[in-house]
XYZ file of C-alpha atoms in Angstrom:
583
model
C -54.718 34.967 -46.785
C -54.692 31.416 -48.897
C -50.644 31.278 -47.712
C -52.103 31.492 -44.204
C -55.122 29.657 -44.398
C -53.046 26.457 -45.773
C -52.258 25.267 -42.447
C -55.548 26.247 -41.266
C -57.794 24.048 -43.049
C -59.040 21.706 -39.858
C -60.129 24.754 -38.299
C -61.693 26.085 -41.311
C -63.817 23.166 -42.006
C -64.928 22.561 -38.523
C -65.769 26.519 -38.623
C -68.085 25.733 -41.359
C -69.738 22.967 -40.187
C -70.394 24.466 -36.758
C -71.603 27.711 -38.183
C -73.865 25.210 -40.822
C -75.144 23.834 -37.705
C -75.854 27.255 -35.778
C -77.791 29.216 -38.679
C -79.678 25.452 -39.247
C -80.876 25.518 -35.399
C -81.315 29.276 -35.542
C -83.649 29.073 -38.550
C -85.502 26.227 -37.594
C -86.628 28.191 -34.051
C -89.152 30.400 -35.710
C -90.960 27.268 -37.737
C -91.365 25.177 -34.553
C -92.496 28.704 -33.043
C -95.012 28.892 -35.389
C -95.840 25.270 -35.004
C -96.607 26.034 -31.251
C -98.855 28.770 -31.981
C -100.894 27.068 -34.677
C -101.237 23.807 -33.349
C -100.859 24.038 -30.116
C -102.509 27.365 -28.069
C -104.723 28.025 -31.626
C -106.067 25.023 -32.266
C -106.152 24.276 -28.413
C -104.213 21.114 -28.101
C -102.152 21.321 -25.260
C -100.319 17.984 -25.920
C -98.550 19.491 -28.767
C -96.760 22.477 -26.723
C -94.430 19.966 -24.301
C -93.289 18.239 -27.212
C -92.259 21.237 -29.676
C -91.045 23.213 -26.638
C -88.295 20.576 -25.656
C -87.591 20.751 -29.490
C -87.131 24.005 -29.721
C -85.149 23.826 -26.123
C -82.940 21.294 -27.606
C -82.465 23.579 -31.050
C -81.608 26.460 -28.611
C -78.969 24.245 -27.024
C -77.755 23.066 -30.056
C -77.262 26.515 -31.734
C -75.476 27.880 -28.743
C -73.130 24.887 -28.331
C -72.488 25.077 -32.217
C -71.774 29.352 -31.616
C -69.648 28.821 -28.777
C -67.665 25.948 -30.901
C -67.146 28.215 -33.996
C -66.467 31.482 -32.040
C -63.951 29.271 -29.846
C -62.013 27.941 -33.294
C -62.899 31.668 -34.771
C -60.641 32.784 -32.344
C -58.360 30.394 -32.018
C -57.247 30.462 -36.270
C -57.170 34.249 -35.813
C -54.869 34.427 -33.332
C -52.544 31.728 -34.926
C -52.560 33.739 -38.275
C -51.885 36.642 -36.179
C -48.915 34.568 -34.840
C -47.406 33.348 -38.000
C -47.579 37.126 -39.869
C -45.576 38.245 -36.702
C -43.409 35.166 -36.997
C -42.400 36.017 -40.670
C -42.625 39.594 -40.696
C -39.590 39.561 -38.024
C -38.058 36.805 -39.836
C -37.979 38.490 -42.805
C -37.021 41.420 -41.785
C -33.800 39.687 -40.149
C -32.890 38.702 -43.622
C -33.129 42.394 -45.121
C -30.292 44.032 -46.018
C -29.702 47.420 -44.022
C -30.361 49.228 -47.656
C -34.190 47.404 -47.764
C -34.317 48.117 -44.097
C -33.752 51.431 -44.775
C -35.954 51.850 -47.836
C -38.871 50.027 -45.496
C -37.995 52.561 -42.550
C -37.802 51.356 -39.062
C -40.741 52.619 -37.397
C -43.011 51.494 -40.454
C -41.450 48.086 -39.919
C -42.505 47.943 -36.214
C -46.208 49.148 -37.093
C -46.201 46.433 -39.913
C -45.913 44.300 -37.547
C -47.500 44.866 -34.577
C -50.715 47.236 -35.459
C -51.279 46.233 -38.693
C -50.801 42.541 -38.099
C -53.158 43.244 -35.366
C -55.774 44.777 -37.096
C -55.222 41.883 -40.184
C -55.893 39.465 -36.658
C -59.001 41.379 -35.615
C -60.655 41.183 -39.277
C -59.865 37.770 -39.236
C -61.753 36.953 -36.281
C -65.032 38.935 -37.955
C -64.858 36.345 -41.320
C -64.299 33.145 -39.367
C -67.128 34.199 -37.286
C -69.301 35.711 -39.836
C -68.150 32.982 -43.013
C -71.194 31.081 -43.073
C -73.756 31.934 -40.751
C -74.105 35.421 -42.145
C -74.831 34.397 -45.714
C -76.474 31.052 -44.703
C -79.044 33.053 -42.339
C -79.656 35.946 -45.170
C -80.451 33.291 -47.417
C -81.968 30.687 -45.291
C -84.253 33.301 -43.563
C -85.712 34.801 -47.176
C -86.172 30.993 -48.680
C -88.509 30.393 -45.496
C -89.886 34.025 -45.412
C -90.892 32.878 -48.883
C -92.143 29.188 -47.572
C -94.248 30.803 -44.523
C -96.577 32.881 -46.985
C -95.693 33.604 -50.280
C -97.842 36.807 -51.239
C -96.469 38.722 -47.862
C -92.788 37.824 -49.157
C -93.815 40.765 -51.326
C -92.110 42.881 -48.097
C -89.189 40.797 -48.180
C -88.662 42.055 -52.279
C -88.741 45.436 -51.136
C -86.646 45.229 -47.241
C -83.757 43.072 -49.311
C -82.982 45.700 -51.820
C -83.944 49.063 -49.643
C -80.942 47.411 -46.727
C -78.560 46.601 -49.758
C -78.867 49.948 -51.111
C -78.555 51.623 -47.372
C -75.063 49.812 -46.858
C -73.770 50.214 -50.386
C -74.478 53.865 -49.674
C -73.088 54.200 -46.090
C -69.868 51.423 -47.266
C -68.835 53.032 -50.072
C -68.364 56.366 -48.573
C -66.651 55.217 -45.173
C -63.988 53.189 -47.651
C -62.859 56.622 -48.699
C -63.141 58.140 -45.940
C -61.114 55.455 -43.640
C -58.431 55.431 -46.324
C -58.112 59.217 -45.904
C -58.111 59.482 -41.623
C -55.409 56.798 -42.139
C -53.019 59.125 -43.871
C -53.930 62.107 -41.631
C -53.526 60.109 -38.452
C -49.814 59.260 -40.320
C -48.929 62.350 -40.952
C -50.376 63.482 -37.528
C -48.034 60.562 -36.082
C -44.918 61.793 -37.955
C -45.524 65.630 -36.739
C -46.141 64.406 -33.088
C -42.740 62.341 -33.180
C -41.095 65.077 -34.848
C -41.898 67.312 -31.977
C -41.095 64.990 -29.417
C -37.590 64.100 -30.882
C -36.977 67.885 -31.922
C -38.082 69.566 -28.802
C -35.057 70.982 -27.740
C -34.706 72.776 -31.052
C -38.153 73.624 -31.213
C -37.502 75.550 -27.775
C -34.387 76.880 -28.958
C -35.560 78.726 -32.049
C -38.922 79.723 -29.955
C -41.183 77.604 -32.300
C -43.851 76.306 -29.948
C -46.250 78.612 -31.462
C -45.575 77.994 -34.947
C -45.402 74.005 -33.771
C -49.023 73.971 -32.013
C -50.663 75.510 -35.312
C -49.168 72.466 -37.483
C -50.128 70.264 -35.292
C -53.290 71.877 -34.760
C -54.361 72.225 -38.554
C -53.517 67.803 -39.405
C -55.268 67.352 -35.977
C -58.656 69.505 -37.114
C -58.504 67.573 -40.199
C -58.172 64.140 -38.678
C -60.995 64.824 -36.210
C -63.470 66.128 -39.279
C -62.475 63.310 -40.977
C -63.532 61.065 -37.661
C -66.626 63.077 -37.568
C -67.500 62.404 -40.680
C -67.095 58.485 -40.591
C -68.454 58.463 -37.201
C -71.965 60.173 -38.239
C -72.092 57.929 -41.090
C -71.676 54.573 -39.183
C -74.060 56.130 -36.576
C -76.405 56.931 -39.030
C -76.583 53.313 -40.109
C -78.547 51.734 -37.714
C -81.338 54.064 -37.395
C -81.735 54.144 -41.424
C -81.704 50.024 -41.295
C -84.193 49.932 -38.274
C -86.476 52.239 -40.025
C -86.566 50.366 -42.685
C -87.231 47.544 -41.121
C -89.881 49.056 -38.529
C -91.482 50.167 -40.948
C -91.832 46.660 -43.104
C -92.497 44.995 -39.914
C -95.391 47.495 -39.489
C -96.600 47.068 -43.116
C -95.919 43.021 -42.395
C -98.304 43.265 -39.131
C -101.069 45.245 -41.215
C -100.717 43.214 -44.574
C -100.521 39.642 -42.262
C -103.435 40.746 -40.411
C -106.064 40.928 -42.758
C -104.745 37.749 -44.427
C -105.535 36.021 -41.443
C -108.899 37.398 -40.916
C -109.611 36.498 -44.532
C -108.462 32.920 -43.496
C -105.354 33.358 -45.766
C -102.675 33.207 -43.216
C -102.280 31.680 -39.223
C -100.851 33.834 -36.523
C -97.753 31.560 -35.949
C -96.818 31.973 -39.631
C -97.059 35.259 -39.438
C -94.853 35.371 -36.311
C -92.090 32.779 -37.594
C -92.501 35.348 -41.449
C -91.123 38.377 -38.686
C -88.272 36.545 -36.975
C -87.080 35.610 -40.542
C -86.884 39.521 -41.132
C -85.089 40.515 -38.491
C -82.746 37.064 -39.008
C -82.348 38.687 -42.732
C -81.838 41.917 -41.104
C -79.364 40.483 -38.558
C -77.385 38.327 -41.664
C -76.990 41.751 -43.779
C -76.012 43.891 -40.176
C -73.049 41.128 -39.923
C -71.680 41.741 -43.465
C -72.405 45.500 -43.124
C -69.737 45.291 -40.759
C -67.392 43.038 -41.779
C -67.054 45.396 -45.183
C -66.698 48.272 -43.478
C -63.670 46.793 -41.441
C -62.266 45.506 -44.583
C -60.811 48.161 -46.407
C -58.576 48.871 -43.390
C -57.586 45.366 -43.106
C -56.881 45.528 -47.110
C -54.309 48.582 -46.491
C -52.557 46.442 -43.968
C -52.435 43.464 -46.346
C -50.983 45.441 -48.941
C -48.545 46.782 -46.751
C -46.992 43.287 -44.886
C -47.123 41.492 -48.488
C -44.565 44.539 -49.443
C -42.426 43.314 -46.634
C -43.150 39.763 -47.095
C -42.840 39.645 -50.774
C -39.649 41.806 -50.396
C -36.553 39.399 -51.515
C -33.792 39.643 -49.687
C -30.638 40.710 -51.957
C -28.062 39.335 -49.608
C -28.476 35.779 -49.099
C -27.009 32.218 -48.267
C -25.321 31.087 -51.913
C -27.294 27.543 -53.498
C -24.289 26.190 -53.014
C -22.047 27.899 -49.572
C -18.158 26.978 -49.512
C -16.084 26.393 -46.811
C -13.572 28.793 -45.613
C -9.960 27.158 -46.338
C -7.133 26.536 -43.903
C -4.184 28.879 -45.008
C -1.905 27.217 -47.522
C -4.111 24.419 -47.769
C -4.148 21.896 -51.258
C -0.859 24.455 -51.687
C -2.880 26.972 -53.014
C -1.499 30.810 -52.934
C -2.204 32.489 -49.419
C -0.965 35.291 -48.736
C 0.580 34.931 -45.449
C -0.642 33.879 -41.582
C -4.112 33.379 -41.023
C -6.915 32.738 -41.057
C -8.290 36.513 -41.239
C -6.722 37.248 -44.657
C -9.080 39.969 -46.217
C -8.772 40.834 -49.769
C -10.570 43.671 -51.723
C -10.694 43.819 -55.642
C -11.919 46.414 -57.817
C -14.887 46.903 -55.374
C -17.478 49.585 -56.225
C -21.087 49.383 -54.837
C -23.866 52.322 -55.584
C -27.177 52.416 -54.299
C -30.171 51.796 -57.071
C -30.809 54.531 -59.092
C -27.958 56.505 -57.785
C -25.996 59.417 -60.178
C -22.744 58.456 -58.800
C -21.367 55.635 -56.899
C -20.570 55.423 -53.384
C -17.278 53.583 -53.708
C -15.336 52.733 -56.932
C -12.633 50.427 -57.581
C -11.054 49.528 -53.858
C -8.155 47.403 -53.448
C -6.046 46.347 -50.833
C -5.141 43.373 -48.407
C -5.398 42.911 -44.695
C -3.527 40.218 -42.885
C -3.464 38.518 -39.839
C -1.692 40.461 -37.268
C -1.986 43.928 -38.661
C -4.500 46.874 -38.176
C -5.639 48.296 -40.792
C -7.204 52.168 -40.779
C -9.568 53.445 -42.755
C -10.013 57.600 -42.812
C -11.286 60.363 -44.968
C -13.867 63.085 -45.089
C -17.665 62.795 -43.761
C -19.091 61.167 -46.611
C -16.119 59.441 -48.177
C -17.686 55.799 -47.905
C -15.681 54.371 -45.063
C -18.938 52.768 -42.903
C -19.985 51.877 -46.166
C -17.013 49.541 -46.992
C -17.086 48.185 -43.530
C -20.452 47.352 -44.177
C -19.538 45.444 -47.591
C -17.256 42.702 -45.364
C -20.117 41.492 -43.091
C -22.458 41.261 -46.190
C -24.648 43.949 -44.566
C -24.299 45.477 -48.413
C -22.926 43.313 -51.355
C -20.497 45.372 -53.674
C -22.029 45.764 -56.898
C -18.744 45.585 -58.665
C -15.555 43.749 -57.738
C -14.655 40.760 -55.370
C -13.895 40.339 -51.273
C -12.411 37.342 -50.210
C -11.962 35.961 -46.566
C -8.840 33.563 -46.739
C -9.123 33.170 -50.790
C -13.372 32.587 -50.814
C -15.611 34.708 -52.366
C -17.672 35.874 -49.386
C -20.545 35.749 -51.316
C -19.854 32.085 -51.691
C -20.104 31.576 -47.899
C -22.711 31.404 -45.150
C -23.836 34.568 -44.003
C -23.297 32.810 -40.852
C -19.859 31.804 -41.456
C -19.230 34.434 -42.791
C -20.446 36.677 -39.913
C -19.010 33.871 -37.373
C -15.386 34.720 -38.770
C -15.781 38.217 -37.413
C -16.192 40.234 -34.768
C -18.110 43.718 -34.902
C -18.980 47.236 -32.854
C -20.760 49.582 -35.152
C -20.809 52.772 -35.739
C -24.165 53.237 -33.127
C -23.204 51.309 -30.200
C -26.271 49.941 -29.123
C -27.159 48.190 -26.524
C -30.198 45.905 -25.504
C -32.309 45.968 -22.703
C -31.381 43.270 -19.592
C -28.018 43.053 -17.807
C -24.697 44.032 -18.708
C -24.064 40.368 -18.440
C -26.608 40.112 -20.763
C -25.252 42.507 -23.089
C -21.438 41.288 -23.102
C -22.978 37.424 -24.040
C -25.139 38.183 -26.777
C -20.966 37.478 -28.314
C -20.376 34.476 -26.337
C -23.405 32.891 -24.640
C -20.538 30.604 -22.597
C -18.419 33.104 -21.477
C -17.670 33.039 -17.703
C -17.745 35.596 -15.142
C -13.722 36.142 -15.320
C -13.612 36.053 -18.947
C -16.121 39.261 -19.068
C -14.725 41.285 -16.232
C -11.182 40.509 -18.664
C -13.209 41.798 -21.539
C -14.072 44.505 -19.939
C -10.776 45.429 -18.604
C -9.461 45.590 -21.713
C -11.999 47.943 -23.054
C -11.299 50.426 -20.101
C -14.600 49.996 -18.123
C -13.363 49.979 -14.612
C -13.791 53.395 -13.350
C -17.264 53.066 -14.017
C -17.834 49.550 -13.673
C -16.187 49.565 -10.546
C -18.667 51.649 -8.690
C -21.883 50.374 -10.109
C -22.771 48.099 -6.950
C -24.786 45.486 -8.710
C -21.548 44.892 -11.314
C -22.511 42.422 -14.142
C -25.987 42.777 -12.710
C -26.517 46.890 -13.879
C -29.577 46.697 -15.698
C -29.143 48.899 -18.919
C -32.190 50.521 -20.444
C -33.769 49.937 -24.174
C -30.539 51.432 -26.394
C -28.097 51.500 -23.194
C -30.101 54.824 -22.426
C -29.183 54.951 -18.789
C -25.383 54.911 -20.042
C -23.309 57.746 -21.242
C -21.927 57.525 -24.593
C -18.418 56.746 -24.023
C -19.665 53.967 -21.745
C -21.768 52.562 -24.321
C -19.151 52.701 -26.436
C -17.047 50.713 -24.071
C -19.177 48.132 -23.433
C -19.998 47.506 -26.998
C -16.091 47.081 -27.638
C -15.628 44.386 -24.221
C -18.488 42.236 -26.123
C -16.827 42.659 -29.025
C -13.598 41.164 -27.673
C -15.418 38.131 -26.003
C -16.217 36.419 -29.685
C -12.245 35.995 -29.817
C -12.677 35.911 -34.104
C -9.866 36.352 -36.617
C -11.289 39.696 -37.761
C -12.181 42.646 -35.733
C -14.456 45.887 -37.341
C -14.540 48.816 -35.266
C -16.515 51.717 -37.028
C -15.422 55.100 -35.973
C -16.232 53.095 -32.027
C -13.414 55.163 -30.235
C -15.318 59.012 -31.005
C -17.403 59.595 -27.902
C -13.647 58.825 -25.538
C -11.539 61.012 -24.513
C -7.637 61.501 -25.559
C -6.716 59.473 -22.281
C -9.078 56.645 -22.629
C -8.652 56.545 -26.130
C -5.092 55.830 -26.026
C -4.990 53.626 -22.852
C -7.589 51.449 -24.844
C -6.031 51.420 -28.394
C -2.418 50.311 -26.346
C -4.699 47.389 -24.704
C -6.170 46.424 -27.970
C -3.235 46.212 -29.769
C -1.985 43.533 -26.955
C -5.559 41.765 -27.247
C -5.529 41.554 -30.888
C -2.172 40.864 -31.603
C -2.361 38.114 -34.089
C -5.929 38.747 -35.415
C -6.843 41.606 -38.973
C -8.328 44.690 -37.485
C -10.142 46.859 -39.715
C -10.571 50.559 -37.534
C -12.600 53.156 -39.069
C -11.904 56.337 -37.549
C -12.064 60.165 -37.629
C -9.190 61.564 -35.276
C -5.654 61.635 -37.154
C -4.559 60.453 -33.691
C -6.431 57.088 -33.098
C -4.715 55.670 -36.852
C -1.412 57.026 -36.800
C 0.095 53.583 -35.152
C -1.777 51.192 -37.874
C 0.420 49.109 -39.879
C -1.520 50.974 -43.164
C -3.745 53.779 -43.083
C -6.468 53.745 -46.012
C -6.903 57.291 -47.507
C -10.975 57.970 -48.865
C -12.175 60.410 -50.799
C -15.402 60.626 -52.763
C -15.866 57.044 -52.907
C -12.265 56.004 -53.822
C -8.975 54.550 -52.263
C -6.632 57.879 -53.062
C -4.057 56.823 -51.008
C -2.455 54.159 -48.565
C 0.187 53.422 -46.456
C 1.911 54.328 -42.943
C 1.112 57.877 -40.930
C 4.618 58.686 -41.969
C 4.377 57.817 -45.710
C 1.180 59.593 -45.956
C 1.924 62.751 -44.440
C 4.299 62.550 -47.292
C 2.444 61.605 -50.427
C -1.044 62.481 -49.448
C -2.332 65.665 -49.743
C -5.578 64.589 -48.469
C -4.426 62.855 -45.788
C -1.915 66.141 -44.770
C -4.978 68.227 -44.880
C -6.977 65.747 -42.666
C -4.005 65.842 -40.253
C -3.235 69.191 -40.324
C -6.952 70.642 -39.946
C -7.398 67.921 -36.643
C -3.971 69.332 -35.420
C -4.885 73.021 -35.735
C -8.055 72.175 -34.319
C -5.717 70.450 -31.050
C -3.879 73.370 -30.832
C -6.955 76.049 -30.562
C -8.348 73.626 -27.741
């Protein structure tokens, strides 16, 4: 809150001067009240009542201008808090590696920051609104309690502590109590999404039954738990207005026979009950404002995680530029630029027995395709993930053209590239849309080549709206070898030295698959391609084939040569060709 109050503090000082103002009018309306009564209908002078009325018009004004004011700004530095934890929630969580992404979870990201950010937002609103005039009207109103007649202010001793005790009572249990519906409604969330995402199986293994009694037994429990919290705050009121019914009572009797012993006026005695409810109203406002609070506090704790969550891949202090080949005569290898070097490179996750990959070496150069197979498991996304710096190796060096990468700009880095990942997702908007998230300036002609190369025309060509198809959140409305397609054409429009495709040729067919590799290999002629693949068949015309297996480079070199001096790679080959041969 003091990180996003800093830019605030305009707002916050005009709050508290507009909410000074409001409680100042607010508590001076029952003294001119009493003022009226006393020396004006009591004591019979008429001239008197004009006069205080237009003051107390003109305090009434006054204290509504200065609420509407302070609610207005309330408002207004809620919703630009709420703004700015949106703001850097989704910029940090651009910056996050896919590992901290994936240690985060993405659906707990998105309700970081949307619900909890709005519920931080809503609590905000209640403390801008309640900062000062709660505690200035508690206050104020028992001081002048105290100034209207100071041997009735004996109720005020007892009301005070009697409401304090009621809400410490009622506060403290709902803090529990909220903390523990919000893990049942979570794990009544996860269940409900399970179901909906596992349906199918759920119907297949005839476990509706079984289904609608776990649901049933977190849903029972989040409901009692409701209950429970729901009595309590509805018992609240009823408690605080008895107590304060009955003090008003015992302020009525006790007032009354001061005044007929001449001890007390009537006007003081009205302006000594307004203060009571005004100290009743002052302790109702922070009543609630601590009862929201411990919800707002889980939601703190849980955006600081994200926000105070460093990225560990990052822009260097000091970023290098990526070198012309040959240039100051330094030793290239040869072409370029797209000259991709791997050394020694290992990376394990934290706290890991075993690491992922171990000591990988090899070169890719410009005008070559490099394959990368091996069992499920091996590491191969994983090292495809090391070049864009989605993951930095944790042992070992990869250089683009001779730098470090780690010494470059994630952006130049990632602008030296081109990428379709393993999921080929797509956005929702246009196809258009889709294909220039790559190249913003591409033209018309330049996609429709694009997507010629990636073998979208049988489909394409009968979609009547073209480049204008709409495509649904995740390219829903598409199958999975068009998605595939289409996330290949937009990779082809960035036109980089270095192409990654990540196993992005499994949902084609035979057919497609190897009218599309023949058109890439025309494409991407003089460009380092990187291909991660299953199928024996979409590697065996690579240039060198990259063997895996538990995490390390066993073997490399042409289909031929490895068919030769690979075991692992025969057995990979052979199992995909008995496989063929069944089908």
């Amino acid at each position: 809150m003091r990180r996003l109050l800093a830019g605030l503090k305009p707002h916050v000082a005009a709050i508290v001067v507009l909410q000074l103002v409001q409680a100042a009018a607010t508590l001076m309306l029952p003294t001119v009240n009493a003022a009226i009564i006393d020396d004006g209908i009591v004591a019979g002078n008429s001239a008197v009542i004009p006069r205080l009325g237009f003051t107390m018009a003109a305090l009434a004004v006054v204290q509504a201008v200065a609420a509407i004011g302070a609610g207005y700004l309330s408002a207004v530095a809620a919703m630009r808090i709420g703004h700015q934890l949106r703001a850097e929630i989704f910029t940090r969580i651009q910056s996050l590696s896919s590992q901290e992404v994936a240690a985060f979870g993405t659906q707990s990201l998105t309700t970081r920051a949307t619900n909890d950010t709005q519920q931080i937002q809503a609590f905000a609103v209640l403390v801008f609104t309640m900062l000062v005039a709660g505690p200035a009207m508690g206050l104020g109103g028992i001081v002048l309690a105290l100034q209207q007649d100071l041997a009735l202010s004996a109720v005020v001793i007892v009301i005070v502590p009697a409401l304090l005790l009621i809400m410490y009572l009622i506060v403290g249990r709902l803090i529990p109590l909220y903390r523990e519906g919000q893990e049942h409604l979570d794990r009544a969330g996860g269940i409900l999404r399970e179901q909906i995402i596992g349906a199918n199986v759920i119907r297949a293994f005839v476990r509706q039954d079984h289904e609608v009694r776990r649901f049933a037994r977190i849903n029972s429990s989040l409901t009692a738990n409701n209950l429970q919290s729901a009595l309590l705050v509805a018992g609240m009121l009823p408690l605080v207005m008895l107590v304060v019914n009955i003090s008003s009572v015992a302020v009525v009797w006790f007032g009354g026979q001061r005044i007929q012993a001449g001890l007390m006026n009537v006007g003081a005695l009205a302006a000594f009950i307004a203060y009571i409810l005004q100290i009743l109203l002052a302790i109702m406002m922070a009543m609630y404002v601590l009862m929201t609070a411990p919800r707002a506090a889980v939601c703190a704790e849980r955006i600081s995680a994200v926000l105070d969550t460093e990225p560990s891949v990052r822009d260097p202090h000091e970023p290098r530029a990526l070198l012309p080949p040959a240039a100051g005569g330094q030793q290239h290898l040869p072409a370029g630029p797209g000259v991709l070097q791997f050394k020694g490179v290992g990376f394990s996750y934290p706290g890991a027995e075993a690491p992922v990959l171990a000591d990988i070496t090899f070169t890719a150069t410009p005008g070559t395709t490099t394959a990368i197979v091996g069992s499920t498991g091996s590491g191969k996304s994983t090292l495809l993930n090391l070049i864009p710096r989605f993951l930095d190796p944790t042992a070992g060096t990869i250089t683009l053209d001779g730098v470090d990468i780690r010494e470059l700009r994630l952006g130049t880095l990632r602008s030296a590239m081109s990428i379709v990942p393993q999921q080929s997702h797509l956005f929702s908007g246009t196809i258009a849309d889709n294909l220039r998230m790559a190249a913003p300036a591409a033209s018309d002609a330049e996609l429709w080549h694009a997507l010629g190369t990636a073998q979208t025309m049988r489909f394409m060509g009968v979609l009547p709206l073209g480049l204008a198809t709409p495509v649904g959140q995740g390219g829903t409305n598409l199958s999975g070898g068009q998605r595939q397609r289409l996330c290949i054409a937009r990779a082809l429009l960035r036109n980089a030295p270095l192409y990654l495709f990540d196993d992005s040729f499994s949902a084609l067919d035979y057919d497609t698959d190897a009218r599309l590799r023949q058109a890439l290999a025309a494409e991407l002629a003089s460009s380092t391609v990187i291909v991660v693949a299953e199928r024996i068949a979409a590697v065996e015309s690579a240039d060198r084939i990259l063997v895996l297996d538990g995490g390390r480079l066993v073997a490399q070199g042409t289909h031929a040569e490895l068919l030769e001096i690979s075991p692992t790679y025969r057995e990979i080959a052979d199992s995909q060709l008995a496989m063929d041969g069944q089908s």
